[in-house]
GROMACS .gro file of C-alpha atoms in nm:
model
  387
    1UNK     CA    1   0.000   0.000   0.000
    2UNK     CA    2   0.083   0.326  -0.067
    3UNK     CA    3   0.188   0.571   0.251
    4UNK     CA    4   0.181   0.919   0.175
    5UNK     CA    5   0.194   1.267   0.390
    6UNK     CA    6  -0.157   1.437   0.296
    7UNK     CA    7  -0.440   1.688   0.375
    8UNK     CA    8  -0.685   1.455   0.490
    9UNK     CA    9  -0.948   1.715   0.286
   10UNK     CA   10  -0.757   1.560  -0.016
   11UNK     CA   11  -0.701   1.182   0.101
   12UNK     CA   12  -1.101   1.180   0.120
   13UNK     CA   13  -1.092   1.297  -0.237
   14UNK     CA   14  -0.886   1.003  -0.339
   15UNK     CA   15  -1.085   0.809  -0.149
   16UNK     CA   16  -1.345   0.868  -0.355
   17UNK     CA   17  -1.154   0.773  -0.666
   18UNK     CA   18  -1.041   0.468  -0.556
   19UNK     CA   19  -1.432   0.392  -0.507
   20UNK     CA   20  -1.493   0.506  -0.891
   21UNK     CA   21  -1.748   0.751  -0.779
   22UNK     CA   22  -1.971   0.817  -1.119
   23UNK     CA   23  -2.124   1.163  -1.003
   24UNK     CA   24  -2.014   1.425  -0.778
   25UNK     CA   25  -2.271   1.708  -0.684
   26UNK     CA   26  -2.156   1.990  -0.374
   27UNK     CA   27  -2.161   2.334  -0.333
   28UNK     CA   28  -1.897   2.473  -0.161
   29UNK     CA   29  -1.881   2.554   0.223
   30UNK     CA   30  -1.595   2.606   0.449
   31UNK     CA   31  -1.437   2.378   0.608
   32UNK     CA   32  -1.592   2.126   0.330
   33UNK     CA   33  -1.417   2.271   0.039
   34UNK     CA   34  -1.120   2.107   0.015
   35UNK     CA   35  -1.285   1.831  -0.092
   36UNK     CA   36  -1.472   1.911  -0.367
   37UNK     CA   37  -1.176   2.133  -0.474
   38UNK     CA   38  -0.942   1.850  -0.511
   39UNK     CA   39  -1.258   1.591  -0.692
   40UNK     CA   40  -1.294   1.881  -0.927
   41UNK     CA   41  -0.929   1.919  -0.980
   42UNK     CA   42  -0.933   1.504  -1.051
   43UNK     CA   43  -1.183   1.525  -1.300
   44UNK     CA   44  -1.092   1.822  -1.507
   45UNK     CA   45  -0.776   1.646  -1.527
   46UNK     CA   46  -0.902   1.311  -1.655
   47UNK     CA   47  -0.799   1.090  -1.365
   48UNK     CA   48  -1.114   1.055  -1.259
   49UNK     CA   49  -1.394   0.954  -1.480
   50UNK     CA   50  -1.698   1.117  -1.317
   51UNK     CA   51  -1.946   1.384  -1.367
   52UNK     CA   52  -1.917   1.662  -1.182
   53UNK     CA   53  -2.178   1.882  -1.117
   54UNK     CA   54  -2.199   2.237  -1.018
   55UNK     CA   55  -2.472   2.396  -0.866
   56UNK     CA   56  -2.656   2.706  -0.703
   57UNK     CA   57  -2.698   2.558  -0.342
   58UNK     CA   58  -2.642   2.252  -0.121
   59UNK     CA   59  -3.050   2.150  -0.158
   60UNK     CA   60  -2.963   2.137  -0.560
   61UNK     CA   61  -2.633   1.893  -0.475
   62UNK     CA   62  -2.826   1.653  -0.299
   63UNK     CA   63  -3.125   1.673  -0.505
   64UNK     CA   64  -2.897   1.591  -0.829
   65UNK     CA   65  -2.730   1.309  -0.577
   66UNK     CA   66  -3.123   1.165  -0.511
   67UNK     CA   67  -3.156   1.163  -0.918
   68UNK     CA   68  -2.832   1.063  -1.014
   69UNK     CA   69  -2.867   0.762  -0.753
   70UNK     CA   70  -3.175   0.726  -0.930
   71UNK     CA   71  -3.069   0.659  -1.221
   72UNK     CA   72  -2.841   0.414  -1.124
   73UNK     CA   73  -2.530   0.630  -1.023
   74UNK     CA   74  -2.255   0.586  -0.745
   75UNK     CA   75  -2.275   0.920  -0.627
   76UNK     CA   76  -2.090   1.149  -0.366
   77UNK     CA   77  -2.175   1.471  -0.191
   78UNK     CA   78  -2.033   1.681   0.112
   79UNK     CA   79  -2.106   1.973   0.314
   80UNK     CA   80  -2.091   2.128   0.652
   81UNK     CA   81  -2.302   2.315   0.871
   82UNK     CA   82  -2.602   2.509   0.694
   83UNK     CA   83  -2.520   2.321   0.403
   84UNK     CA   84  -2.628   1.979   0.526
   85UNK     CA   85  -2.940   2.253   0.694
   86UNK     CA   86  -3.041   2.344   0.387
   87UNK     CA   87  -2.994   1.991   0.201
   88UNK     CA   88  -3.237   1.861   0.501
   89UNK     CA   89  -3.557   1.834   0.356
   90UNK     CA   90  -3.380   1.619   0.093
   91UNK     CA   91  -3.195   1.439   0.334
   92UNK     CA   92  -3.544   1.238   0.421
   93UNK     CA   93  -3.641   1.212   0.064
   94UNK     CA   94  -3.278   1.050  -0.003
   95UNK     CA   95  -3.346   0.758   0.324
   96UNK     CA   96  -3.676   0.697   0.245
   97UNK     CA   97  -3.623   0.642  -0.167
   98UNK     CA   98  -3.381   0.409  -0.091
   99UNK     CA   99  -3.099   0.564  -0.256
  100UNK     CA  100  -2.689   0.453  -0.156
  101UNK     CA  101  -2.562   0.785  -0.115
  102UNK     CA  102  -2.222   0.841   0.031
  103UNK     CA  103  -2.202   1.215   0.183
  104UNK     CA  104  -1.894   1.336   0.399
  105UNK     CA  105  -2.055   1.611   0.673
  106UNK     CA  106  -1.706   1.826   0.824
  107UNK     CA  107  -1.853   1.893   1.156
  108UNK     CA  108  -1.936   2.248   1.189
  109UNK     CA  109  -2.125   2.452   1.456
  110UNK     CA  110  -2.469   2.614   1.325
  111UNK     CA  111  -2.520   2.996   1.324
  112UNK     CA  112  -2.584   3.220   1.454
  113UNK     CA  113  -2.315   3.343   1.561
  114UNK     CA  114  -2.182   3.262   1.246
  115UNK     CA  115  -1.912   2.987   1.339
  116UNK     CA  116  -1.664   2.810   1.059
  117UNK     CA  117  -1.532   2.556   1.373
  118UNK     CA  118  -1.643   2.268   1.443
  119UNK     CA  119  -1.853   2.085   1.665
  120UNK     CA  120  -2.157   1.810   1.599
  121UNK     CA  121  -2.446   2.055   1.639
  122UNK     CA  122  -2.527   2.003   1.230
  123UNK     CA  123  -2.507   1.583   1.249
  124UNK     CA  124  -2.699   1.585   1.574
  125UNK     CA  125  -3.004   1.813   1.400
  126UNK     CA  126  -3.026   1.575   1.143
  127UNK     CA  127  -2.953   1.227   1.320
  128UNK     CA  128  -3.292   1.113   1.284
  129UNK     CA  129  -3.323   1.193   0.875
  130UNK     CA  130  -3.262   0.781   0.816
  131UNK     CA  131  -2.915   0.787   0.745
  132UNK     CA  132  -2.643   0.546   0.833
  133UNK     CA  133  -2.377   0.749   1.060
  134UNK     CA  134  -2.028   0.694   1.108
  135UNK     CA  135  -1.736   0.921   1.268
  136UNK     CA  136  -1.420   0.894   1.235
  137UNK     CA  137  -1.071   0.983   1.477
  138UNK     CA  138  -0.809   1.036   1.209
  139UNK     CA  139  -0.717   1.051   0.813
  140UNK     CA  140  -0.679   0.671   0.767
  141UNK     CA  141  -1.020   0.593   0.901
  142UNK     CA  142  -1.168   0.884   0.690
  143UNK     CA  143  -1.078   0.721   0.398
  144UNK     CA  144  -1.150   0.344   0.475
  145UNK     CA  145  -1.471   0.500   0.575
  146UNK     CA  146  -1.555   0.633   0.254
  147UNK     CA  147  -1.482   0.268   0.073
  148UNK     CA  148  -1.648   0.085   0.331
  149UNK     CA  149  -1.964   0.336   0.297
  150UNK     CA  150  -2.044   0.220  -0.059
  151UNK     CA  151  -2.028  -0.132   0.045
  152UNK     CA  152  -2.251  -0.104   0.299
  153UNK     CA  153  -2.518   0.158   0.144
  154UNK     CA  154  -2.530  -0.052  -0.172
  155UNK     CA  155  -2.558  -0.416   0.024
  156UNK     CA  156  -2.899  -0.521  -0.132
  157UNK     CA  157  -2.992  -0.579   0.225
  158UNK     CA  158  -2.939  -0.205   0.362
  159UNK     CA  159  -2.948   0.018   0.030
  160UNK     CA  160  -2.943   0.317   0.250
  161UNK     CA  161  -2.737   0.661   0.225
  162UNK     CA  162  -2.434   0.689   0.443
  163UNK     CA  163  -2.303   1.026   0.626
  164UNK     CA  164  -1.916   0.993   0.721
  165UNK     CA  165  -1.830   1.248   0.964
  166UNK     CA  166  -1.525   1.394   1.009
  167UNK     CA  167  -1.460   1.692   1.255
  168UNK     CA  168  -1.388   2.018   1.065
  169UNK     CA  169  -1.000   2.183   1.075
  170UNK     CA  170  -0.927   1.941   1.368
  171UNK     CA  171  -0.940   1.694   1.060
  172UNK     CA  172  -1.005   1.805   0.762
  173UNK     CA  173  -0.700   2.092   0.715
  174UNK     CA  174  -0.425   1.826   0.901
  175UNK     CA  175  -0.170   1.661   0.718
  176UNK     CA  176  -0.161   1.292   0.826
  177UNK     CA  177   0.028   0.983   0.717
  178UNK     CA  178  -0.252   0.780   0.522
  179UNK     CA  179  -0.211   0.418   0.331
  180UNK     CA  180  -0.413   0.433  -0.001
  181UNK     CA  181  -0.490   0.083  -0.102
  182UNK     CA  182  -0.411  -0.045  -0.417
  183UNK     CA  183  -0.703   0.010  -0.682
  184UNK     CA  184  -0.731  -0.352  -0.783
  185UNK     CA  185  -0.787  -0.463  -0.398
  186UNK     CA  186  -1.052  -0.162  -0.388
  187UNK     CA  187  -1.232  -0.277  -0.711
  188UNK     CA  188  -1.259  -0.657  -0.556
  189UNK     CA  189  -1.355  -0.486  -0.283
  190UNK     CA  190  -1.600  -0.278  -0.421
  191UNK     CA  191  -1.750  -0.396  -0.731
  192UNK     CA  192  -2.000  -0.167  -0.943
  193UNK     CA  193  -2.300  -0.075  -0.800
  194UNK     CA  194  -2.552  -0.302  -0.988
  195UNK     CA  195  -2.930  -0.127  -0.904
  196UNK     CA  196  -3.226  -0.317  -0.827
  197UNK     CA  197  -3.448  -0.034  -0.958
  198UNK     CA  198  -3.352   0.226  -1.196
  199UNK     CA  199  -3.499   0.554  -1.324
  200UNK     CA  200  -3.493   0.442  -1.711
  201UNK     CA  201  -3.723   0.591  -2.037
  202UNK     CA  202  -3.731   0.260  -2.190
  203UNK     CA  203  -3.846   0.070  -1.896
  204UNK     CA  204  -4.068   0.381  -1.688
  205UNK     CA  205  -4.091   0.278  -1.295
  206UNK     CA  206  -4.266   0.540  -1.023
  207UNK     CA  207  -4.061   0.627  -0.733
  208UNK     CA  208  -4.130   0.843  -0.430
  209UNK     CA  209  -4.533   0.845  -0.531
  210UNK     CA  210  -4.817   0.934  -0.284
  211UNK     CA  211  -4.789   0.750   0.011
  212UNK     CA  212  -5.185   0.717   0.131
  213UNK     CA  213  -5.253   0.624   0.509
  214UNK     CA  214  -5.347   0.266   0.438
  215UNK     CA  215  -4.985   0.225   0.296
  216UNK     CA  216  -4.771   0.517   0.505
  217UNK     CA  217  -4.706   0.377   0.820
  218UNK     CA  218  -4.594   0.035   0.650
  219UNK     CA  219  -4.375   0.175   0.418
  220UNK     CA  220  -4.204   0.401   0.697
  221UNK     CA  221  -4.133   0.084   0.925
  222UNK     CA  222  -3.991  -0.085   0.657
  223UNK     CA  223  -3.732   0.154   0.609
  224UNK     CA  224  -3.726   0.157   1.022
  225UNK     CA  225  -3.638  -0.236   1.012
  226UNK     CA  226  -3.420  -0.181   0.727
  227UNK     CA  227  -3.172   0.085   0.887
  228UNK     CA  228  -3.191  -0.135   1.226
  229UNK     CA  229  -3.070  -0.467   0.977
  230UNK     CA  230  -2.832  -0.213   0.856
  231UNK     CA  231  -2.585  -0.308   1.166
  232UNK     CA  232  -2.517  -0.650   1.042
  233UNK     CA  233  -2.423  -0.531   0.753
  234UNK     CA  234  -2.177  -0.274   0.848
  235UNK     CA  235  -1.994  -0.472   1.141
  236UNK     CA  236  -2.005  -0.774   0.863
  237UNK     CA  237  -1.745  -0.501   0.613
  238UNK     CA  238  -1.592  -0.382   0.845
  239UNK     CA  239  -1.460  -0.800   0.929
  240UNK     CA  240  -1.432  -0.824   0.502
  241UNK     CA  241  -1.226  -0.475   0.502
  242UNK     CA  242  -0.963  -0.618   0.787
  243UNK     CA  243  -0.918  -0.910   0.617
  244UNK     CA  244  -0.871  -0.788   0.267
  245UNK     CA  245  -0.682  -0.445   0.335
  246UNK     CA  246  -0.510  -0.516   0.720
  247UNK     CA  247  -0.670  -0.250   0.893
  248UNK     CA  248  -0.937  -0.402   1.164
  249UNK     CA  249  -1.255  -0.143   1.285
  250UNK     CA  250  -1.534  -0.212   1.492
  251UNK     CA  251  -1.877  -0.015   1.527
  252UNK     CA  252  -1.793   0.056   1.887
  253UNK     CA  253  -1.403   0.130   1.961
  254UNK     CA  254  -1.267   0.127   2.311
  255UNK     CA  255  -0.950   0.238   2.534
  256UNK     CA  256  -0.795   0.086   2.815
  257UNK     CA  257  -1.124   0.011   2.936
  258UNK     CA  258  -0.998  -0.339   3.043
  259UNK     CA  259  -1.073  -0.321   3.462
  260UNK     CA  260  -1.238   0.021   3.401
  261UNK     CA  261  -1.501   0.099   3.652
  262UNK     CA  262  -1.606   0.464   3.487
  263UNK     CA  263  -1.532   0.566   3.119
  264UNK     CA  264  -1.580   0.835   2.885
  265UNK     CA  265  -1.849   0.828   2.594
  266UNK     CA  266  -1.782   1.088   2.304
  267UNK     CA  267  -1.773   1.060   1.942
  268UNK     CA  268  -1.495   1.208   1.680
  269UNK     CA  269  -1.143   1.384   1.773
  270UNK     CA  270  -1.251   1.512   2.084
  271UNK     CA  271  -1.146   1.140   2.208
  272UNK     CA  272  -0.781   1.205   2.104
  273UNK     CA  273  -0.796   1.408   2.406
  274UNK     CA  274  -0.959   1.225   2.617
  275UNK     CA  275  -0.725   0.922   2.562
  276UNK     CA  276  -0.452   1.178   2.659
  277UNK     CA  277  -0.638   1.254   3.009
  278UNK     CA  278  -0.723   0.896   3.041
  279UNK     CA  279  -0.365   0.778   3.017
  280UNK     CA  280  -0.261   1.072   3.258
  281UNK     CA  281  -0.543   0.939   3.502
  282UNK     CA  282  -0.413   0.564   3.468
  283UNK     CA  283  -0.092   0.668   3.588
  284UNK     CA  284  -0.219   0.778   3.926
  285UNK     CA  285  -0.418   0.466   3.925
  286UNK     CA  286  -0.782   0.559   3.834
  287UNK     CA  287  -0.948   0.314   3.672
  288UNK     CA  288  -1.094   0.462   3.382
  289UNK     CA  289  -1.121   0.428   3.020
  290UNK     CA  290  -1.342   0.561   2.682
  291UNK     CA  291  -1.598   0.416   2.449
  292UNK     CA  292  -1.600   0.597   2.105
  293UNK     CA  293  -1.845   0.524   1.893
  294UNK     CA  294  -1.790   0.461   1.503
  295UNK     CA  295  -2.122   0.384   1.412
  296UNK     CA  296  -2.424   0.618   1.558
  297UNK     CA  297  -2.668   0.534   1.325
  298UNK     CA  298  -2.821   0.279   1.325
  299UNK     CA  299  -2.757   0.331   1.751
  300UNK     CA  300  -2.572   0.027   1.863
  301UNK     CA  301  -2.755  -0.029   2.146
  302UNK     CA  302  -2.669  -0.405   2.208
  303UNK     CA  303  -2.324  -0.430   2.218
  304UNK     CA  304  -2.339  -0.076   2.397
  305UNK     CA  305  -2.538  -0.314   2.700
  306UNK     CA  306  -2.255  -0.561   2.709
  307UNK     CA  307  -2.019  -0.291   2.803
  308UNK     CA  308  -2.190  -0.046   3.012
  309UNK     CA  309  -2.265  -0.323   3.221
  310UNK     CA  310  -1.959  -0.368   3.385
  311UNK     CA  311  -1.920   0.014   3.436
  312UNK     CA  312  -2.056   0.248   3.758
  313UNK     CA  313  -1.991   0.554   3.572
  314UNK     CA  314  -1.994   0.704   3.263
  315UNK     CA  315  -1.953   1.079   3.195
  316UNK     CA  316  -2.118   1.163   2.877
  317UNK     CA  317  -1.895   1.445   2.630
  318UNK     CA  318  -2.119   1.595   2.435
  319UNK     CA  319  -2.005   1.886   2.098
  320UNK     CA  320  -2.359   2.011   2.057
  321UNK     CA  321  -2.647   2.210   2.256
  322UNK     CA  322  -2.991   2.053   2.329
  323UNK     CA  323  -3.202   2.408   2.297
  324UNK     CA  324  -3.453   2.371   2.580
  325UNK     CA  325  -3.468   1.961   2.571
  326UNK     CA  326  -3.402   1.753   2.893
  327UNK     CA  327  -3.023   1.669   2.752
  328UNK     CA  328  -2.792   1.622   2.506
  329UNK     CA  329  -2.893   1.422   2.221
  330UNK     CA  330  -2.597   1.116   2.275
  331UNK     CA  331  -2.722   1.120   2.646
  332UNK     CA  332  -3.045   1.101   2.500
  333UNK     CA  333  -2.944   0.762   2.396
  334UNK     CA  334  -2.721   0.611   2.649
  335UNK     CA  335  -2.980   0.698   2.971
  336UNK     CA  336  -3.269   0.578   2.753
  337UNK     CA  337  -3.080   0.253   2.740
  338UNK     CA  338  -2.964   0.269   3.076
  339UNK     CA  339  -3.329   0.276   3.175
  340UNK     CA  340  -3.473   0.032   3.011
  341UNK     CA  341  -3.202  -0.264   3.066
  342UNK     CA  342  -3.201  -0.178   3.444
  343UNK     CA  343  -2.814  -0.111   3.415
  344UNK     CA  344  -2.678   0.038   3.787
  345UNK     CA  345  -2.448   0.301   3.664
  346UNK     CA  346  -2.452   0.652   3.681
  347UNK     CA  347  -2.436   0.890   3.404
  348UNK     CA  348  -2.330   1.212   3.380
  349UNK     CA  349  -2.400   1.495   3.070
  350UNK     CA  350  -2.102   1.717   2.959
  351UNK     CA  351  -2.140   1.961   2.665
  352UNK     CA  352  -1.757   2.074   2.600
  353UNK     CA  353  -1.576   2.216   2.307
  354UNK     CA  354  -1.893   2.422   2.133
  355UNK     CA  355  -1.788   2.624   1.779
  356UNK     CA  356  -1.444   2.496   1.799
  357UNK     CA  357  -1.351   2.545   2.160
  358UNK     CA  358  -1.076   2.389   2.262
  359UNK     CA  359  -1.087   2.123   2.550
  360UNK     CA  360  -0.795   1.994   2.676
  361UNK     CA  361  -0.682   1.707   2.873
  362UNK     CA  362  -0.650   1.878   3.211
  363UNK     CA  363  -1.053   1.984   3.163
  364UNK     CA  364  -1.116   1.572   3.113
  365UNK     CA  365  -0.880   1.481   3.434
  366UNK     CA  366  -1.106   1.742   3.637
  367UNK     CA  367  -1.435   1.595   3.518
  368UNK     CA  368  -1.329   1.257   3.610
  369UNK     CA  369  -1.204   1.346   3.953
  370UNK     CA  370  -1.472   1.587   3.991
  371UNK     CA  371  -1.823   1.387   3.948
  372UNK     CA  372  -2.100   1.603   3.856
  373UNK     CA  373  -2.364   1.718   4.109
  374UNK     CA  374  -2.684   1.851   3.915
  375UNK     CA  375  -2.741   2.180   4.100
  376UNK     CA  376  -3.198   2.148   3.987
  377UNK     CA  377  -3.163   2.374   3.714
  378UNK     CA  378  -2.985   2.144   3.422
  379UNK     CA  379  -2.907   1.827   3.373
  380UNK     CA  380  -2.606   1.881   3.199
  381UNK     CA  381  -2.280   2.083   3.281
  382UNK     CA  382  -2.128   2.343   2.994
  383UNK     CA  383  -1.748   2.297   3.012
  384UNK     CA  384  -1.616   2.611   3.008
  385UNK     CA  385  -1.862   2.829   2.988
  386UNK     CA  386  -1.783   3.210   3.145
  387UNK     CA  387  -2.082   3.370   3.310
   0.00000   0.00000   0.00000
């Protein structure tokens, strides 16, 4: 394999290529650009053979994604931020049609105030839109990602989009080490998509017609059961990917969490961090480790059980605002699980490193030597925050 130094903007690019995307449609927004820069660049110069397609706004990319899909199309968007805002009433036409998108979303705060950093306030307002979700911790897993997405959102047993997230600037503008795979092992890997259904003159088929109310709520829990049998899927190439390329992932990654009786839960770069604290806390014998999650959607909620389990504590970190709701949407999860499997630990909500804020690894050691104590007016505790 091939091991280069590269902005991992431009390794997700490549990534692309080496999955022989057919049609790329994305309007530009910081800190997505990069990417689309560097696909247009590999198109205009003819070493990628792809239609690219510029448009007016981020709802006309993933609208021409929806009917190049369609049609039959491996296609690829990206955005940030408003963009993925303003693509969201498409977002739910894109899940429920069906249609094996692949989108990279570089986390970026929402305005206002207008913010270009990043944090997971734009994935979290549109984790419900039907989507498969992964994050990713680094440059290599970006692009694996990106190959691994078009297996899984074209397995004839999912055929759902896929959002890879990546954090913006804290991963998009770095300069990492990445192996490219060889494009013969990515083409066995990967073959072409072959559509069940296609959007064809010569042989007319109807789809997204009316849904009536004797056939709405069916057709909506089909796509329900589909996303849920989605998990298979992915943790079943992720196993293929190890064994053909050498690099192993799992929907649910952990750290030193071996004899851990309180962890950290947090998703994306943030956990680079954390694993910094974590070893600092090891040291003076805490016994504490992290669970970083790869796959959010669909929520893996099983193997989640098996873990949290052996735990007491878990201290929830959190990169986006609720907005007058009980808590944070990835506490949401975990204390609804909690709940209803009876597990006896205690949980604890942390929002930390909002529009970019840094959060370092003395801010982690404090929360875990420092447990929480909800004062009756939140349920959460803002990290930082000056009065």
């Amino acid at each position: 394999m091939k091991r280069v130094g590269i902005e991992v903007s431009a390794a997700i690019a490549e990534a692309a290529k080496l999955a022989r995307v057919e049609v790329i449609s994305a309007y530009p927004i910081t800190p997505q650009t990069h990417i689309v820069e560097r696909l247009a660049e590999l198109v205009a110069d003819g070493e990628l053979e792809a239609v690219y397609m510029n448009v007016e706004s981020e709802h006309s990319a993933l609208s021409a994604c929806v009917g190049a899909a369609a049609a039959g199309a491996r296609t690829f968007t990206s955005t940030s931020a408003q963009g993925l805002e303003l693509m969201h009433e498409i977002l739910f036409i894109a899940s429920s049609l069906r249609l094996p998108i692949v989108m990279v979303l570089v986390n970026r705060a929402l305005s206002a105030p207008l913010s270009i950093w990043c944090d997971h306030s734009d994935v979290m307002a549109a984790r419900d839109c039907g989507w498969i979700m992964l994050f990713c911790e680094n440059g290599q897993e970006a692009v694996d990602s990106v190959i691994m997405a078009y297996r899984i959102a074209e397995d004839r047993r999912v055929l759902l989009p896929v959002m890879v997230n990546i954090d913006g600037f804290t991963l998009s503008h770095v300069i990492e080490p990445v192996e490219f795979p060889e494009q013969e092992l990515v083409d066995s890997f990967l073959p072409p998509y072959n559509p069940l259904f296609t959007l064809n003159p010569e042989r007319p088929v109807t789809m997204g017609a009316y849904g009536m109310p004797e056939i709405y709520t069916e057709a909506k829990y089909a796509q329900e059961m589909a996303i849920k049998g989605s998990k298979a899927v992915v943790k079943e190439v992720m196993e293929e990917f190890g064994r053909v390329f050498g690099r192993r992932y799992n929907i649910i990654e952990t750290y030193n969490l071996d004899g851990a009786e309180s962890a950290f839960f947090a998703l994306g770069t943030i956990n680079e961090n954390i694993k910094t604290a974590i070893d600092a806390l090891r040291e003076k014998g805490k016994n504490i480790g992290l669970i970083s999650l790869r796959l959010f959607r669909p929520f893996p909620s099983e193997e989640l059980i098996e873990i949290l389990k052996n735990l007491k504590r878990l201290m929830v970190i959190e990169r986006a605002m609720p907005q007058g709701a009980e808590n944070t949407p990835l506490f949401n999860e975990i204390s609804s699980l909690a709940f209803h499997n009876r597990l006896e630990i205690q949980l604890e909500n942390y929002i930390a490193g909002l529009g970019g804020r840094d959060v370092d690894p003395q801010e982690f050691i404090t929360i875990a030597t420092n447990p929480f104590q909800k004062d009756g007016k939140m349920n959460y505790k803002v990290i930082g925050v000056r009065g």
